[in-house]
């Protein structure tokens, strides 16, 4: 279950640190380390995809809190910065968990959380699904924490980066809106239709 997956995340971070330390003292270690890390990355993609599916179920939320999945994911993310598929999976899990008050508190408890978020968004700024999810996480956290708002504002170039990101997103949205108009049939819901929650609306909008 969630406990085992959280333990896997922790073990993979420990393995990466051990591999990097051993690599320096071994002849040909770089090649072997790269091969090992490729396998670890593939495993992490599957683990985080499974966590994403489990995170969609309210019945597993207590387990995510109990086994500190948020903390484990934030330990994994900086170690595999270049792996776009893994980072997208991590952002998918965190975007769901950021709506859970106890998980949001754990996000707030991680001192480097906002630095990790900004670093990933800069590194993958052309990856729209990843960007939107990390911005969703930041929005969930900054809505309740003055400390995080101040920390982001105090980070060099952070506000300029976020404003530029906003401007590019608006431009892209306008260009999409200028395309052919979609048919109106079925677009207006019935008067009795349920209004989607914030999380549901987000999931429908972003692939």
XYZ file of N, CA, C and O in Angstrom:
828
model
N 0.816 -1.184 0.000
C 0.000 0.000 0.000
C 0.868 1.260 0.000
O 2.022 1.275 -0.448
N 0.302 2.316 0.538
C 0.984 3.602 0.566
C 2.266 3.529 1.384
O 3.287 4.122 1.029
N 2.234 2.785 2.498
C 3.424 2.663 3.346
C 4.604 2.097 2.565
O 5.728 2.622 2.633
N 4.376 1.027 1.819
C 5.445 0.401 1.043
C 5.984 1.355 -0.020
O 7.205 1.468 -0.221
N 5.093 2.074 -0.686
C 5.526 3.007 -1.727
C 6.345 4.153 -1.131
O 7.341 4.586 -1.729
N 5.943 4.638 0.034
C 6.710 5.693 0.701
C 8.100 5.188 1.086
O 9.099 5.911 0.969
N 8.174 3.932 1.527
C 9.470 3.344 1.873
C 10.356 3.217 0.639
O 11.573 3.422 0.711
N 9.751 2.882 -0.504
C 10.505 2.798 -1.764
C 11.083 4.160 -2.121
O 12.239 4.267 -2.538
N 10.286 5.200 -1.984
C 10.773 6.550 -2.291
C 11.995 6.886 -1.435
O 13.009 7.386 -1.943
N 11.889 6.609 -0.156
C 13.005 6.898 0.755
C 14.238 6.094 0.372
O 15.361 6.619 0.336
N 14.023 4.813 0.062
C 15.149 3.941 -0.288
C 15.840 4.396 -1.566
O 17.071 4.316 -1.684
N 15.082 4.907 -2.538
C 15.676 5.353 -3.792
C 16.548 6.595 -3.596
O 17.590 6.742 -4.245
N 16.135 7.482 -2.704
C 16.952 8.667 -2.415
C 18.245 8.261 -1.727
O 19.331 8.752 -2.069
N 18.150 7.347 -0.767
C 19.350 6.849 -0.079
C 20.283 6.170 -1.076
O 21.505 6.384 -1.058
N 19.722 5.357 -1.971
C 20.524 4.661 -2.977
C 21.238 5.660 -3.881
O 22.415 5.472 -4.219
N 20.544 6.718 -4.258
C 21.177 7.718 -5.129
C 22.364 8.378 -4.428
O 23.430 8.546 -5.023
N 22.191 8.745 -3.186
C 23.285 9.364 -2.443
C 24.472 8.399 -2.323
O 25.630 8.802 -2.519
N 24.189 7.147 -2.020
C 25.258 6.149 -1.882
C 25.975 5.931 -3.209
O 27.208 5.795 -3.254
N 25.211 5.918 -4.289
C 25.802 5.696 -5.615
C 26.717 6.847 -6.007
O 27.812 6.640 -6.537
N 26.276 8.063 -5.744
C 27.096 9.227 -6.084
C 28.384 9.258 -5.276
O 29.449 9.641 -5.788
N 28.307 8.840 -4.013
C 29.523 8.797 -3.196
C 30.482 7.728 -3.695
O 31.695 7.938 -3.780
N 29.944 6.561 -4.058
C 30.792 5.458 -4.516
C 31.377 5.745 -5.893
O 32.489 5.318 -6.213
N 30.633 6.494 -6.707
C 31.051 6.776 -8.081
C 32.402 7.479 -8.130
O 33.227 7.217 -9.003
N 32.630 8.359 -7.170
C 33.863 9.152 -7.178
C 35.103 8.291 -7.005
O 36.181 8.616 -7.506
N 34.966 7.148 -6.319
C 36.146 6.348 -6.049
C 36.290 5.106 -6.907
O 37.176 4.290 -6.664
N 35.426 4.933 -7.892
C 35.465 3.727 -8.715
C 35.811 4.050 -10.153
O 35.237 4.961 -10.747
N 36.752 3.286 -10.715
C 37.093 3.449 -12.132
C 35.917 2.958 -12.973
O 35.403 1.861 -12.766
N 35.512 3.776 -13.897
C 34.352 3.420 -14.715
C 33.045 3.541 -13.971
O 32.016 3.073 -14.426
N 33.100 4.174 -12.786
C 31.907 4.283 -11.955
C 30.819 5.127 -12.580
O 29.648 4.890 -12.347
N 31.200 6.121 -13.373
C 30.202 7.015 -13.964
C 29.235 6.254 -14.858
O 28.025 6.464 -14.809
N 29.764 5.343 -15.684
C 28.907 4.586 -16.582
C 27.960 3.666 -15.837
O 26.774 3.574 -16.148
N 28.493 2.980 -14.825
C 27.662 2.080 -14.037
C 26.604 2.853 -13.256
O 25.459 2.412 -13.129
N 27.009 4.006 -12.727
C 26.064 4.820 -11.967
C 24.934 5.317 -12.852
O 23.767 5.331 -12.451
N 25.265 5.729 -14.082
C 24.242 6.229 -15.005
C 23.237 5.130 -15.346
O 22.026 5.370 -15.409
N 23.744 3.910 -15.533
C 22.862 2.791 -15.851
C 21.942 2.476 -14.685
O 20.736 2.227 -14.852
N 22.498 2.511 -13.475
C 21.703 2.254 -12.284
C 20.638 3.323 -12.105
O 19.470 3.020 -11.828
N 21.023 4.591 -12.284
C 20.077 5.677 -12.083
C 18.952 5.654 -13.109
O 17.820 6.056 -12.814
N 19.243 5.172 -14.306
C 18.199 5.038 -15.317
C 17.146 4.029 -14.864
O 15.940 4.259 -15.014
N 17.612 2.934 -14.284
C 16.678 1.933 -13.768
C 15.888 2.453 -12.583
O 14.681 2.196 -12.466
N 16.551 3.181 -11.713
C 15.880 3.759 -10.545
C 14.816 4.752 -10.986
O 13.697 4.779 -10.459
N 15.152 5.578 -11.975
C 14.207 6.568 -12.483
C 12.957 5.898 -13.042
O 11.831 6.341 -12.786
N 13.151 4.813 -13.790
C 12.005 4.089 -14.358
C 11.114 3.532 -13.252
O 9.875 3.564 -13.352
N 11.745 3.033 -12.193
C 10.974 2.510 -11.062
C 10.207 3.620 -10.360
O 9.029 3.470 -10.006
N 10.867 4.760 -10.169
C 10.213 5.885 -9.504
C 9.007 6.393 -10.298
O 8.009 6.831 -9.718
N 9.103 6.353 -11.612
C 7.969 6.775 -12.444
C 6.754 5.898 -12.162
O 5.628 6.388 -12.031
N 6.978 4.584 -12.029
C 5.874 3.674 -11.736
C 5.332 3.883 -10.321
O 4.113 3.855 -10.090
N 6.243 4.097 -9.365
C 5.818 4.307 -7.975
C 4.973 5.574 -7.856
O 3.908 5.570 -7.227
N 5.443 6.662 -8.467
C 4.710 7.921 -8.361
C 3.391 7.880 -9.133
O 2.413 8.519 -8.727
N 3.349 7.125 -10.227
C 2.084 6.964 -10.956
C 1.067 6.222 -10.089
O -0.126 6.562 -10.067
N 1.534 5.209 -9.361
C 0.651 4.467 -8.462
C 0.153 5.363 -7.332
O -1.026 5.338 -6.972
N 1.056 6.181 -6.778
C 0.657 7.111 -5.720
C -0.375 8.110 -6.231
O -1.306 8.486 -5.505
N -0.205 8.519 -7.476
C -1.179 9.459 -8.047
C -2.570 8.828 -8.085
O -3.573 9.455 -7.745
N -2.634 7.562 -8.489
C -3.925 6.879 -8.556
C -4.524 6.686 -7.164
O -5.731 6.862 -6.964
N -3.686 6.333 -6.198
C -4.167 6.155 -4.834
C -4.603 7.488 -4.224
O -5.553 7.543 -3.441
N -3.915 8.565 -4.610
C -4.245 9.877 -4.076
C -5.610 10.371 -4.520
O -6.180 11.279 -3.899
N -6.145 9.786 -5.590
C -7.463 10.182 -6.072
C -8.571 9.647 -5.175
O -9.719 10.085 -5.265
N -8.230 8.691 -4.315
C -9.217 8.078 -3.420
C -9.121 8.692 -2.029
O -8.067 8.658 -1.390
N -10.224 9.233 -1.554
C -10.234 9.845 -0.220
C -9.912 8.832 0.866
O -9.395 9.193 1.929
N -10.164 7.559 0.601
C -9.913 6.531 1.598
C -8.445 6.322 1.916
O -8.107 5.725 2.940
N -7.551 6.801 1.037
C -6.111 6.625 1.264
C -5.446 7.867 1.847
O -4.250 7.833 2.144
N -6.179 8.962 2.008
C -5.557 10.223 2.403
C -4.861 10.135 3.763
O -3.791 10.700 3.956
N -5.477 9.427 4.713
C -4.854 9.291 6.040
C -3.509 8.586 5.942
O -2.570 8.908 6.675
N -3.413 7.602 5.044
C -2.148 6.887 4.873
C -1.064 7.798 4.293
O 0.104 7.712 4.678
N -1.453 8.677 3.396
C -0.487 9.626 2.829
C 0.088 10.518 3.926
O 1.279 10.831 3.917
N -0.762 10.910 4.856
C -0.310 11.744 5.971
C 0.559 10.929 6.922
O 1.654 11.356 7.311
N 0.090 9.748 7.283
C 0.778 8.916 8.282
C 2.175 8.510 7.831
O 3.107 8.432 8.632
N 2.346 8.284 6.541
C 3.634 7.802 6.034
C 4.454 8.906 5.350
O 5.416 8.617 4.646
N 4.059 10.159 5.563
C 4.845 11.326 5.133
C 5.205 11.287 3.644
O 6.337 11.529 3.251
N 4.210 10.988 2.824
C 4.443 10.894 1.381
C 4.886 12.242 0.809
O 5.758 12.298 -0.066
N 4.308 13.335 1.309
C 4.689 14.666 0.817
C 6.185 14.889 1.017
O 6.901 15.323 0.098
N 6.673 14.605 2.214
C 8.099 14.804 2.509
C 8.973 13.930 1.621
O 10.005 14.391 1.100
N 8.565 12.676 1.429
C 9.360 11.764 0.593
C 9.407 12.247 -0.852
O 10.458 12.197 -1.507
N 8.288 12.729 -1.372
C 8.261 13.243 -2.747
C 9.153 14.467 -2.902
O 9.846 14.622 -3.915
N 9.154 15.337 -1.893
C 9.990 16.527 -1.957
C 11.469 16.195 -1.789
O 12.330 16.981 -2.187
N 11.777 15.037 -1.209
C 13.168 14.569 -1.171
C 13.591 14.002 -2.524
O 14.747 14.140 -2.946
N 12.652 13.358 -3.212
C 12.947 12.758 -4.519
C 13.122 13.829 -5.595
O 14.050 13.775 -6.403
N 12.226 14.816 -5.610
C 12.163 15.775 -6.720
C 13.501 16.438 -7.058
O 13.884 16.471 -8.237
N 14.260 16.971 -6.097
C 15.511 17.656 -6.464
C 16.601 16.722 -6.970
O 17.559 17.171 -7.601
N 16.463 15.415 -6.703
C 17.502 14.461 -7.098
C 17.390 14.047 -8.571
O 18.344 13.549 -9.155
N 16.205 14.227 -9.152
C 15.986 13.837 -10.555
C 15.352 15.016 -11.301
O 14.309 14.889 -11.930
N 16.008 16.151 -11.266
C 15.448 17.380 -11.823
C 15.133 17.268 -13.313
O 14.180 17.872 -13.801
N 15.956 16.534 -14.053
C 15.829 16.517 -15.513
C 14.764 15.548 -16.023
O 14.407 15.581 -17.194
N 14.273 14.678 -15.166
C 13.333 13.645 -15.602
C 11.928 14.227 -15.649
O 11.219 14.266 -14.641
N 11.503 14.663 -16.821
C 10.229 15.362 -16.962
C 9.041 14.472 -16.606
O 8.071 14.935 -15.982
N 9.088 13.195 -16.998
C 7.955 12.306 -16.716
C 7.805 12.070 -15.219
O 6.686 12.107 -14.673
N 8.920 11.851 -14.538
C 8.882 11.671 -13.090
C 8.388 12.938 -12.398
O 7.538 12.881 -11.496
N 8.902 14.096 -12.828
C 8.496 15.349 -12.209
C 7.013 15.643 -12.434
O 6.338 16.192 -11.554
N 6.494 15.261 -13.586
C 5.064 15.448 -13.836
C 4.243 14.580 -12.886
O 3.242 15.035 -12.319
N 4.677 13.329 -12.681
C 3.966 12.456 -11.749
C 3.985 13.022 -10.334
O 2.979 12.997 -9.625
N 5.157 13.523 -9.919
C 5.261 14.103 -8.580
C 4.320 15.298 -8.445
O 3.615 15.446 -7.434
N 4.292 16.155 -9.463
C 3.418 17.328 -9.399
C 1.947 16.919 -9.373
O 1.122 17.586 -8.734
N 1.619 15.826 -10.034
C 0.232 15.342 -10.012
C -0.176 14.886 -8.611
O -1.284 15.178 -8.150
N 0.721 14.169 -7.955
C 0.424 13.708 -6.591
C 0.288 14.910 -5.655
O -0.671 15.020 -4.883
N 1.255 15.823 -5.722
C 1.250 16.957 -4.799
C 0.066 17.894 -5.033
O -0.449 18.490 -4.086
N -0.349 18.033 -6.285
C -1.496 18.910 -6.551
C -2.760 18.357 -5.895
O -3.592 19.123 -5.392
N -2.900 17.034 -5.869
C -4.044 16.430 -5.180
C -3.913 16.589 -3.671
O -4.865 16.967 -2.980
N -2.721 16.309 -3.156
C -2.524 16.334 -1.711
C -2.565 17.750 -1.144
O -2.856 17.934 0.041
N -2.280 18.754 -1.982
C -2.284 20.134 -1.477
C -3.682 20.590 -1.078
O -3.834 21.614 -0.401
N -4.706 19.836 -1.476
C -6.076 20.150 -1.083
C -6.443 19.519 0.252
O -7.500 19.813 0.814
N -5.588 18.636 0.762
C -5.822 17.957 2.044
C -5.124 18.757 3.140
O -3.899 18.912 3.102
N -5.839 19.296 4.103
C -5.214 20.180 5.109
C -3.980 19.599 5.788
O -2.966 20.294 5.922
N -4.012 18.329 6.185
C -2.859 17.736 6.871
C -1.647 17.634 5.942
O -0.502 17.844 6.374
N -1.883 17.322 4.668
C -0.783 17.247 3.697
C -0.249 18.640 3.387
O 0.954 18.826 3.194
N -1.150 19.606 3.349
C -0.725 20.991 3.116
C 0.160 21.466 4.266
O 1.143 22.178 4.057
N -0.173 21.060 5.490
C 0.658 21.408 6.646
C 2.051 20.798 6.512
O 3.044 21.415 6.897
N 2.113 19.581 5.977
C 3.426 18.953 5.795
C 4.232 19.680 4.714
O 5.456 19.818 4.830
N 3.563 20.154 3.681
C 4.239 20.979 2.676
C 4.839 22.224 3.327
O 5.993 22.581 3.074
N 4.055 22.852 4.170
C 4.512 24.071 4.833
C 5.688 23.806 5.768
O 6.508 24.692 6.019
N 5.758 22.560 6.284
C 6.824 22.230 7.235
C 8.166 21.975 6.567
O 9.189 21.892 7.247
N 8.181 21.851 5.225
C 9.433 21.584 4.514
C 10.112 22.912 4.181
O 9.587 23.701 3.385
N 11.273 23.196 4.775
C 11.885 24.531 4.629
C 12.271 24.895 3.197
O 12.285 26.078 2.850
N 12.571 23.903 2.354
C 13.018 24.201 0.990
C 11.916 23.992 -0.045
O 12.184 23.930 -1.245
N 10.684 23.877 0.418
C 9.583 23.562 -0.485
C 9.461 24.560 -1.633
O 9.418 24.190 -2.803
N 9.415 25.855 -1.297
C 9.202 26.846 -2.362
C 10.413 26.935 -3.290
O 10.257 27.173 -4.489
N 11.627 26.697 -2.760
C 12.817 26.689 -3.623
C 12.754 25.545 -4.626
O 13.090 25.713 -5.804
N 12.333 24.374 -4.142
C 12.193 23.215 -5.029
C 11.163 23.486 -6.118
O 11.391 23.201 -7.300
N 10.022 24.062 -5.728
C 8.965 24.361 -6.693
C 9.451 25.321 -7.774
O 9.256 25.092 -8.976
N 10.095 26.399 -7.367
C 10.581 27.394 -8.330
C 11.672 26.813 -9.223
O 11.723 27.080 -10.434
N 12.557 26.004 -8.643
C 13.628 25.387 -9.427
C 13.060 24.468 -10.504
O 13.500 24.496 -11.664
N 12.065 23.685 -10.143
C 11.458 22.765 -11.113
C 10.703 23.525 -12.194
O 10.751 23.158 -13.370
N 10.007 24.577 -11.817
C 9.261 25.343 -12.813
C 10.197 26.047 -13.788
O 9.899 26.144 -14.983
N 11.322 26.521 -13.292
C 12.303 27.135 -14.198
C 12.877 26.090 -15.146
O 13.066 26.346 -16.339
N 13.190 24.916 -14.603
C 13.819 23.859 -15.411
C 12.869 23.318 -16.473
O 13.294 22.931 -17.561
N 11.577 23.294 -16.166
C 10.588 22.693 -17.086
C 9.532 23.721 -17.496
O 8.352 23.386 -17.608
N 9.961 24.946 -17.777
C 8.989 26.005 -18.016
C 8.239 25.876 -19.331
O 7.269 26.599 -19.571
N 8.639 24.944 -20.191
C 7.880 24.701 -21.422
C 6.919 23.525 -21.283
O 6.227 23.175 -22.243
N 6.895 22.912 -20.100
C 6.023 21.763 -19.840
C 4.765 22.275 -19.150
O 4.708 22.385 -17.930
N 3.749 22.567 -19.937
C 2.551 23.225 -19.387
C 1.842 22.411 -18.308
O 1.487 22.962 -17.261
N 1.594 21.098 -18.505
C 0.921 20.335 -17.442
C 1.678 20.363 -16.120
O 1.075 20.502 -15.051
N 3.009 20.258 -16.187
C 3.804 20.298 -14.960
C 3.727 21.675 -14.316
O 3.548 21.802 -13.101
N 3.863 22.722 -15.127
C 3.809 24.084 -14.605
C 2.487 24.366 -13.909
O 2.451 24.917 -12.800
N 1.402 24.008 -14.559
C 0.081 24.310 -14.002
C -0.107 23.604 -12.664
O -0.644 24.176 -11.706
N 0.362 22.383 -12.570
C 0.199 21.647 -11.310
C 1.048 22.243 -10.186
O 0.590 22.353 -9.049
N 2.286 22.622 -10.501
C 3.103 23.230 -9.454
C 2.532 24.586 -9.041
O 2.564 24.956 -7.865
N 2.003 25.345 -9.991
C 1.363 26.615 -9.643
C 0.121 26.376 -8.799
O -0.182 27.163 -7.887
N -0.587 25.302 -9.071
C -1.748 24.935 -8.266
C -1.318 24.645 -6.828
O -1.954 25.082 -5.861
N -0.209 23.903 -6.677
C 0.316 23.598 -5.341
C 0.713 24.887 -4.622
O 0.364 25.098 -3.451
N 1.446 25.745 -5.320
C 1.855 27.018 -4.711
C 0.639 27.861 -4.324
O 0.631 28.516 -3.269
N -0.371 27.846 -5.171
C -1.587 28.596 -4.858
C -2.269 28.068 -3.612
O -2.731 28.851 -2.769
N -2.328 26.742 -3.471
C -2.963 26.141 -2.296
C -2.225 26.519 -1.023
O -2.832 26.776 0.022
N -0.894 26.561 -1.110
C -0.080 26.815 0.078
C -0.032 28.307 0.420
O -0.189 28.703 1.577
N 0.178 29.141 -0.595
C 0.264 30.579 -0.316
C -1.077 31.154 0.121
O -1.122 32.208 0.765
N -2.166 30.472 -0.200
C -3.481 30.945 0.241
C -3.625 30.899 1.755
O -4.437 31.642 2.330
N -2.830 30.057 2.421
C -2.980 29.892 3.866
C -1.731 30.275 4.655
O -1.739 30.254 5.876
N -0.643 30.618 3.974
C 0.612 30.870 4.684
C 1.255 32.188 4.270
O 1.757 32.318 3.144
N 1.271 33.127 5.180
C 1.970 34.386 4.944
C 3.470 34.156 4.843
O 4.171 34.810 4.062
N 4.002 33.207 5.633
C 5.446 32.925 5.620
C 5.910 32.493 4.233
O 6.970 32.929 3.757
N 5.128 31.635 3.569
C 5.515 31.180 2.234
C 5.398 32.321 1.244
O 6.240 32.478 0.352
N 4.368 33.140 1.376
C 4.231 34.293 0.472
C 5.448 35.206 0.590
O 6.005 35.665 -0.426
N 5.869 35.466 1.817
C 7.036 36.333 2.036
C 8.302 35.680 1.505
O 9.155 36.334 0.877
N 8.442 34.353 1.737
C 9.645 33.645 1.292
C 9.776 33.673 -0.225
O 10.871 33.875 -0.767
N 8.670 33.487 -0.931
C 8.705 33.536 -2.399
C 9.040 34.949 -2.875
O 9.860 35.137 -3.782
N 8.420 35.934 -2.257
C 8.679 37.324 -2.646
C 10.137 37.706 -2.418
O 10.693 38.530 -3.153
N 10.769 37.084 -1.396
C 12.161 37.405 -1.067
C 13.167 36.613 -1.897
O 14.362 36.906 -1.867
N 12.703 35.630 -2.648
C 13.600 34.829 -3.482
C 14.001 35.626 -4.717
O 13.125 36.119 -5.443
N 15.298 35.778 -4.977
C 15.743 36.578 -6.125
C 15.096 36.135 -7.436
O 15.088 34.944 -7.761
N 14.531 37.084 -8.150
C 13.929 36.886 -9.479
C 12.669 36.026 -9.474
O 12.115 35.745 -10.541
N 12.196 35.602 -8.311
C 11.023 34.729 -8.275
C 9.779 35.437 -8.800
O 9.039 34.881 -9.626
N 9.542 36.643 -8.335
C 8.337 37.354 -8.766
C 8.399 37.684 -10.253
O 7.390 37.568 -10.963
N 9.573 38.082 -10.731
C 9.709 38.378 -12.161
C 9.436 37.118 -12.991
O 8.727 37.176 -14.001
N 9.963 35.984 -12.528
C 9.736 34.722 -13.240
C 8.250 34.377 -13.265
O 7.698 33.999 -14.307
N 7.568 34.523 -12.131
C 6.150 34.175 -12.062
C 5.305 35.112 -12.923
O 4.351 34.667 -13.567
N 5.660 36.387 -12.943
C 4.925 37.335 -13.793
C 5.133 37.002 -15.270
O 4.179 37.008 -16.065
N 6.370 36.698 -15.660
C 6.640 36.325 -17.050
C 5.884 35.049 -17.415
O 5.357 34.917 -18.531
N 5.826 34.118 -16.474
C 5.091 32.876 -16.691
C 3.615 33.164 -16.900
O 2.964 32.600 -17.796
N 3.074 34.075 -16.107
C 1.678 34.465 -16.229
C 1.414 35.111 -17.595
O 0.426 34.784 -18.268
N 2.300 35.994 -18.010
C 2.116 36.681 -19.294
C 2.145 35.696 -20.456
O 1.332 35.795 -21.384
N 3.095 34.738 -20.410
C 3.159 33.735 -21.476
C 1.904 32.867 -21.494
O 1.398 32.504 -22.558
N 1.409 32.539 -20.315
C 0.213 31.697 -20.228
C -1.009 32.424 -20.774
O -1.839 31.829 -21.473
N -1.122 33.720 -20.461
C -2.245 34.511 -20.979
C -2.177 34.601 -22.496
O -3.183 34.429 -23.196
N -0.989 34.833 -23.030
C -0.816 34.904 -24.484
C -1.223 33.589 -25.145
O -1.910 33.581 -26.174
N -0.795 32.467 -24.533
C -1.128 31.155 -25.092
C -2.634 30.915 -25.033
O -3.232 30.376 -25.974
N -3.261 31.328 -23.929
C -4.707 31.148 -23.777
C -5.468 31.961 -24.815
O -6.445 31.488 -25.405
N -5.013 33.188 -25.050
C -5.670 34.053 -26.041
C -5.548 33.446 -27.433
O -6.507 33.444 -28.214
N -4.381 32.912 -27.756
C -4.177 32.288 -29.059
C -5.085 31.076 -29.231
O -5.664 30.861 -30.295
N -5.248 30.290 -28.174
C -6.151 29.134 -28.241
C -7.593 29.597 -28.415
O -8.381 29.001 -29.150
N -7.956 30.679 -27.721
C -9.317 31.188 -27.778
C -9.657 31.758 -29.151
O -10.816 31.828 -29.533
N -8.634 32.178 -29.889
C -8.846 32.739 -31.219
C -9.070 31.662 -32.272
O -9.335 31.970 -33.429
N -8.977 30.395 -31.859
C -9.180 29.295 -32.798
C -10.652 29.138 -33.135
O -11.512 29.906 -32.674
N -10.973 28.104 -33.946
C -12.374 27.888 -34.343
C -13.249 27.661 -33.122
O -12.874 26.977 -32.186
N -14.418 28.274 -33.122
C -15.344 28.112 -31.999
C -15.887 26.702 -31.984
O -16.224 26.129 -33.016
N -15.965 26.139 -30.798
C -16.487 24.774 -30.681
C -17.999 24.822 -30.697
O -18.618 25.841 -30.377
N -18.612 23.695 -31.055
C -20.062 23.625 -31.117
C -20.684 23.838 -29.759
O -20.117 23.508 -28.735
N -21.879 24.391 -29.756
C -22.513 24.713 -28.491
C -23.321 23.566 -27.934
O -23.757 23.606 -26.798
N -23.577 22.511 -28.743
C -24.423 21.426 -28.279
C -23.765 20.701 -27.136
O -22.614 20.301 -27.223
N -24.493 20.541 -26.050
C -23.993 19.805 -24.895
C -23.086 20.614 -24.019
O -22.640 20.144 -22.990
N -22.758 21.857 -24.395
C -21.806 22.626 -23.616
C -22.458 23.271 -22.404
O -21.812 23.552 -21.422
N -23.753 23.552 -22.509
C -24.425 24.156 -21.366
C -25.072 23.077 -20.548
O -25.957 22.377 -21.009
N -24.610 22.918 -19.313
C -25.100 21.846 -18.464
C -26.530 22.101 -18.050
O -27.051 23.217 -18.099
N -27.216 21.056 -17.623
C -28.582 21.200 -17.157
C -28.593 21.959 -15.844
O -27.614 21.997 -15.112
N -29.723 22.546 -15.526
C -29.819 23.375 -14.330
C -29.561 22.573 -13.067
O -29.169 23.122 -12.042
N -29.758 21.248 -13.138
C -29.571 20.432 -11.948
C -28.192 19.823 -11.850
O -27.949 19.006 -10.961
N -27.272 20.163 -12.764
C -25.949 19.550 -12.750
C -25.144 20.050 -11.562
O -25.279 21.194 -11.139
N -24.289 19.180 -11.028
C -23.485 19.511 -9.858
C -22.310 20.382 -10.253
O -21.646 20.137 -11.253
N -22.041 21.401 -9.478
C -20.895 22.269 -9.733
C -19.638 21.533 -9.283
O -19.560 21.063 -8.149
N -18.641 21.367 -10.177
C -17.438 20.624 -9.796
C -16.643 21.340 -8.720
O -16.657 22.571 -8.640
N -15.955 20.570 -7.883
C -15.082 21.150 -6.870
C -13.861 21.765 -7.544
O -13.607 21.543 -8.729
N -13.081 22.518 -6.759
C -11.865 23.143 -7.303
C -10.923 22.091 -7.876
O -10.367 22.247 -8.958
N -10.750 20.985 -7.139
C -9.852 19.935 -7.604
C -10.360 19.248 -8.860
O -9.596 18.961 -9.772
N -11.669 19.003 -8.930
C -12.250 18.362 -10.109
C -12.132 19.255 -11.336
O -11.793 18.797 -12.430
N -12.415 20.526 -11.158
C -12.309 21.467 -12.279
C -10.886 21.540 -12.788
O -10.634 21.604 -13.994
N -9.934 21.511 -11.872
C -8.524 21.541 -12.245
C -8.152 20.309 -13.054
O -7.496 20.408 -14.098
N -8.578 19.131 -12.602
C -8.231 17.888 -13.298
C -8.836 17.849 -14.693
O -8.250 17.314 -15.625
N -10.042 18.419 -14.874
C -10.658 18.421 -16.188
C -9.942 19.359 -17.158
O -9.885 19.115 -18.349
N -9.411 20.439 -16.609
C -8.775 21.454 -17.446
C -7.389 21.038 -17.910
O -6.979 21.325 -19.032
N -6.643 20.330 -17.048
C -5.250 20.001 -17.343
C -5.104 18.501 -17.550
O -5.577 17.722 -16.731
N -4.440 18.056 -18.621
C -4.287 16.632 -18.881
C -3.381 15.963 -17.869
O -2.559 16.600 -17.240
